[in-house]
Tab-separated table of C-alpha atoms in Angstrom:
chain	number	residue	atom	x	y	z
A	3	GLY	CA	117.225	92.600	91.465
A	4	GLN	CA	113.646	93.681	91.659
A	5	ASN	CA	110.773	91.401	91.016
A	6	ILE	CA	107.019	91.476	91.672
A	7	ASP	CA	104.705	88.499	91.031
A	8	GLN	CA	100.978	88.318	91.025
A	9	PRO	CA	98.564	85.887	89.347
A	10	THR	CA	97.609	86.855	85.787
A	11	GLU	CA	93.900	86.193	85.998
A	12	MET	CA	91.315	85.235	88.631
A	13	THR	CA	87.554	84.599	88.443
A	14	ALA	CA	85.071	85.036	91.290
A	15	THR	CA	81.362	85.113	91.911
A	16	GLU	CA	79.244	88.142	92.742
A	17	GLY	CA	78.925	88.476	96.515
A	18	ALA	CA	81.861	86.258	97.232
A	19	ILE	CA	85.315	87.063	98.762
A	20	VAL	CA	88.524	87.026	96.723
A	21	GLN	CA	92.165	87.289	97.686
A	22	ILE	CA	94.758	88.493	95.226
A	23	ASN	CA	98.352	87.741	96.278
A	24	CYS	CA	101.501	89.663	95.507
A	25	THR	CA	105.097	88.585	96.307
A	26	TYR	CA	108.045	90.884	95.848
A	27	GLN	CA	111.790	91.091	95.958
A	28	THR	CA	113.328	94.529	96.304
A	29	SER	CA	116.466	96.123	97.665
A	30	GLY	CA	115.092	99.235	99.398
A	31	PHE	CA	111.387	98.570	100.363
A	32	ASN	CA	109.598	101.688	101.225
A	33	GLY	CA	105.943	100.785	100.930
A	34	LEU	CA	103.417	98.759	98.903
A	35	PHE	CA	100.492	100.048	96.946
A	36	TRP	CA	97.482	98.459	95.287
A	37	TYR	CA	95.736	100.128	92.369
A	38	GLN	CA	92.597	99.226	90.519
A	39	GLN	CA	92.401	99.712	86.772
A	40	HIS	CA	89.449	99.264	84.591
A	41	ALA	CA	90.128	98.504	80.936
A	42	GLY	CA	91.406	101.517	79.022
A	43	GLU	CA	91.267	103.792	82.041
A	44	ALA	CA	93.701	105.268	84.608
A	45	PRO	CA	94.783	103.205	87.635
A	46	THR	CA	93.201	104.478	90.765
A	47	PHE	CA	94.665	104.144	94.281
A	48	LEU	CA	93.173	101.566	96.567
A	49	SER	CA	95.504	101.007	99.553
A	50	TYR	CA	98.996	101.525	101.021
A	51	ASN	CA	100.927	99.405	103.451
A	52	VAL	CA	104.381	100.171	104.908
A	53	LEU	CA	104.153	98.321	108.219
A	54	ASP	CA	103.204	94.658	108.685
A	55	GLY	CA	99.594	93.950	109.224
A	56	LEU	CA	96.159	94.561	107.831
A	57	GLU	CA	94.765	97.843	106.431
A	58	GLU	CA	91.023	97.886	106.095
A	59	LYS	CA	88.989	100.315	103.941
A	60	GLY	CA	85.387	99.420	103.447
A	61	ARG	CA	85.059	96.268	101.279
A	62	PHE	CA	88.812	96.332	100.519
A	63	SER	CA	91.532	95.214	102.874
A	64	SER	CA	95.305	94.878	102.257
A	65	PHE	CA	97.861	92.886	104.245
A	66	LEU	CA	101.636	93.117	104.311
A	67	SER	CA	104.371	90.797	105.594
A	68	ARG	CA	107.800	92.438	105.084
A	69	SER	CA	109.735	89.561	106.264
A	70	LYS	CA	108.027	87.259	103.710
A	71	GLY	CA	108.013	89.828	100.920
A	72	TYR	CA	104.309	89.246	100.666
A	73	SER	CA	101.055	91.169	100.329
A	74	TYR	CA	97.426	90.430	99.450
A	75	LEU	CA	94.389	92.410	98.548
A	76	LEU	CA	91.106	91.068	99.923
A	77	LEU	CA	87.884	92.064	98.293
A	78	LYS	CA	84.634	91.324	100.104
A	79	GLU	CA	80.995	91.270	98.879
A	80	LEU	CA	82.146	91.291	95.252
A	81	GLN	CA	80.145	93.405	92.815
A	82	MET	CA	80.132	93.298	89.104
A	83	LYS	CA	81.824	96.718	88.943
A	84	ASP	CA	84.874	95.031	90.726
A	85	SER	CA	85.838	93.449	87.441
A	86	ALA	CA	89.054	95.149	86.638
A	87	SER	CA	92.875	94.658	86.807
A	88	TYR	CA	94.536	95.011	90.231
A	89	LEU	CA	98.145	96.337	90.194
A	90	CYS	CA	100.543	95.670	93.060
A	91	ALA	CA	103.360	98.175	93.208
A	92	VAL	CA	106.368	98.411	95.522
A	93	ARG	CA	108.150	101.688	96.308
A	94	ASP	CA	111.862	101.079	96.273
A	95	ARG	CA	114.381	103.632	97.735
A	96	GLU	CA	117.015	102.310	95.276
A	97	TYR	CA	114.958	102.954	92.178
A	98	GLY	CA	115.295	106.771	92.012
A	99	GLY	CA	113.077	109.693	93.203
A	100	SER	CA	112.962	111.270	96.627
A	101	GLN	CA	111.236	108.278	98.326
A	102	GLY	CA	111.900	105.737	95.603
A	103	ASN	CA	109.864	105.212	92.450
A	104	LEU	CA	107.222	102.533	92.102
A	105	ILE	CA	107.922	99.133	90.574
A	106	PHE	CA	104.668	97.571	89.180
A	107	GLY	CA	103.663	94.018	88.913
A	108	LYS	CA	101.954	92.852	85.662
A	109	GLY	CA	98.541	93.148	87.178
A	110	THR	CA	95.760	90.491	88.051
A	111	LYS	CA	92.759	90.640	85.829
A	112	LEU	CA	89.685	89.876	88.081
A	113	SER	CA	86.427	88.743	86.406
A	114	VAL	CA	83.314	88.808	88.579
A	115	LYS	CA	80.591	86.465	87.358
A	116	PRO	CA	76.867	86.672	88.315
B	11	ASP	CA	88.285	119.865	90.065
B	12	GLY	CA	91.994	119.155	90.395
B	13	GLY	CA	93.413	116.403	88.254
B	14	ILE	CA	95.677	115.335	85.376
B	15	THR	CA	94.690	115.837	81.764
B	16	GLN	CA	96.244	113.891	79.040
B	17	SER	CA	95.754	114.626	75.338
B	18	PRO	CA	94.989	113.286	72.885
B	19	LYS	CA	93.171	110.196	74.115
B	20	TYR	CA	93.786	108.290	70.837
B	21	LEU	CA	96.458	109.056	68.369
B	22	PHE	CA	97.491	107.394	65.104
B	23	ARG	CA	101.014	107.848	63.691
B	24	LYS	CA	102.812	106.802	60.591
B	25	GLU	CA	106.213	105.222	60.907
B	26	GLY	CA	109.024	107.705	60.999
B	27	GLN	CA	106.982	110.501	62.454
B	28	ASN	CA	107.562	112.087	65.869
B	29	VAL	CA	104.442	112.717	68.076
B	30	THR	CA	104.084	114.552	71.288
B	31	LEU	CA	101.667	113.559	74.081
B	32	SER	CA	100.508	116.295	76.374
B	33	CYS	CA	100.181	116.079	80.208
B	34	GLU	CA	98.920	118.849	82.306
B	35	GLN	CA	98.236	118.830	86.102
B	36	ASN	CA	96.543	121.374	88.414
B	37	LEU	CA	97.240	119.497	91.616
B	38	ASN	CA	100.324	121.579	92.505
B	39	HIS	CA	102.336	118.372	92.461
B	40	ASP	CA	106.074	118.605	92.178
B	41	ALA	CA	106.873	115.304	90.552
B	42	MET	CA	105.597	113.990	87.257
B	43	TYR	CA	106.041	110.649	85.504
B	44	TRP	CA	105.497	108.972	82.154
B	45	TYR	CA	104.696	105.183	82.086
B	46	ARG	CA	104.126	102.891	79.213
B	47	GLN	CA	101.679	99.986	79.534
B	48	ASP	CA	101.625	96.990	77.141
B	49	PRO	CA	99.248	93.959	77.301
B	50	GLY	CA	100.478	91.412	79.715
B	51	GLN	CA	103.163	93.767	81.113
B	52	GLY	CA	103.368	95.919	84.158
B	53	LEU	CA	103.701	99.732	83.925
B	54	ARG	CA	107.248	100.594	82.863
B	55	LEU	CA	108.761	104.002	83.702
B	56	ILE	CA	109.949	106.074	80.700
B	57	TYR	CA	110.985	109.470	82.359
B	58	TYR	CA	110.340	111.300	85.552
B	59	SER	CA	110.823	114.817	86.850
B	60	GLN	CA	110.935	115.891	90.395
B	61	ILE	CA	111.350	119.616	89.775
B	62	VAL	CA	111.067	122.150	87.041
B	63	ASN	CA	113.899	122.067	84.435
B	64	ASP	CA	115.170	118.680	85.635
B	65	PHE	CA	114.231	115.190	84.601
B	66	GLN	CA	115.704	111.648	84.775
B	67	LYS	CA	115.552	108.627	82.551
B	68	GLY	CA	113.456	105.560	83.667
B	69	ASP	CA	113.960	102.053	82.510
B	70	ILE	CA	112.883	102.509	78.928
B	71	ALA	CA	113.840	106.044	77.907
B	72	GLU	CA	115.400	105.217	74.465
B	73	GLY	CA	113.335	106.701	71.620
B	74	TYR	CA	111.560	109.161	73.975
B	75	SER	CA	112.143	112.723	75.016
B	76	VAL	CA	110.657	115.096	77.645
B	77	SER	CA	110.757	118.656	78.950
B	78	ARG	CA	109.667	120.287	82.141
B	79	GLU	CA	109.568	123.975	81.531
B	80	LYS	CA	106.550	124.513	83.809
B	81	LYS	CA	105.527	122.810	87.016
B	82	GLU	CA	102.116	121.978	85.558
B	83	SER	CA	103.247	120.461	82.257
B	84	PHE	CA	105.379	117.367	81.278
B	85	PRO	CA	104.990	116.578	77.544
B	86	LEU	CA	106.415	113.356	76.143
B	87	THR	CA	107.756	113.082	72.598
B	88	VAL	CA	107.748	109.692	70.996
B	89	THR	CA	110.388	109.889	68.273
B	90	SER	CA	110.972	107.833	65.217
B	91	ALA	CA	113.837	106.149	67.003
B	92	GLN	CA	111.377	104.239	69.286
B	93	LYS	CA	111.174	100.834	67.609
B	94	ASN	CA	107.824	99.737	68.930
B	95	PRO	CA	105.804	102.818	69.988
B	96	THR	CA	102.235	101.353	69.819
B	97	ALA	CA	101.083	101.286	73.549
B	98	PHE	CA	99.008	102.962	76.192
B	99	TYR	CA	100.909	105.905	77.735
B	100	LEU	CA	100.076	107.069	81.254
B	101	CYS	CA	101.165	110.242	82.848
B	102	ALA	CA	101.211	110.610	86.734
B	103	SER	CA	102.094	113.036	89.401
B	104	LYS	CA	102.649	113.277	93.127
B	105	LEU	CA	103.987	115.567	95.842
B	106	ARG	CA	107.787	115.415	96.330
B	107	GLY	CA	107.366	114.374	99.990
B	108	THR	CA	109.743	112.201	101.932
B	109	SER	CA	107.309	110.250	104.132
B	110	GLY	CA	103.897	108.598	104.135
B	111	ALA	CA	101.854	107.342	101.357
B	112	ASN	CA	102.403	110.189	98.948
B	113	VAL	CA	100.099	108.565	96.434
B	114	LEU	CA	100.722	108.588	92.647
B	115	THR	CA	97.792	110.026	90.729
B	116	PHE	CA	97.306	109.064	87.104
B	117	GLY	CA	95.832	110.710	83.995
B	118	ALA	CA	93.326	108.912	81.824
B	119	GLY	CA	96.016	107.836	79.350
B	120	SER	CA	96.835	108.243	75.642
B	121	ARG	CA	96.607	105.309	73.285
B	122	LEU	CA	99.151	105.632	70.411
B	123	THR	CA	99.004	103.428	67.413
B	124	VAL	CA	101.552	103.298	64.682
B	125	LEU	CA	100.224	102.458	61.262
């Protein structure tokens, strides 16, 4: 079956670094996405990994290990505005659609404290 | 500016009433999606459409209906058959590509409350 796990909540301090982990089990892996969602708003795209390794984009980086079914999102130099939920989503070829539809984890609510 | 517009943002409904949520996009995207989001749960797929006049059920289609008469529009009707309709509904779209990131873009959402 398909399953995506990520921690429910995390707390970190302004200026620090935080790592949000995501583990997954899917049949037809075709890419992993991270989205940021502020309360009551639309999710916005942060990063995409399809090959093993690290993708860096400013203060945000995302890592993927396909053999381990594991990804993490790394946020550096945390700011108060980074307080949000972070959604891990896996695209699965066997879940419908031309490339496969996304399967979402339950999200990790990150609280950044002063 | 290109984007996805959902309306209304907030909607209240009495039990037994049908309600239709609007979703319009001017991104020239081929595929459109409806998700439902409940507290403590991931986004769950209700319906999706890859081309005009065609759509498929997602994981939780019971009690919902959709239409795709125009490329830009993908309205969702929440019928009285939906047992627990109170939720945050998100519409999304993307190109119908076969490679690369092909990122899903979301609207701002519609919050439906059944009284």
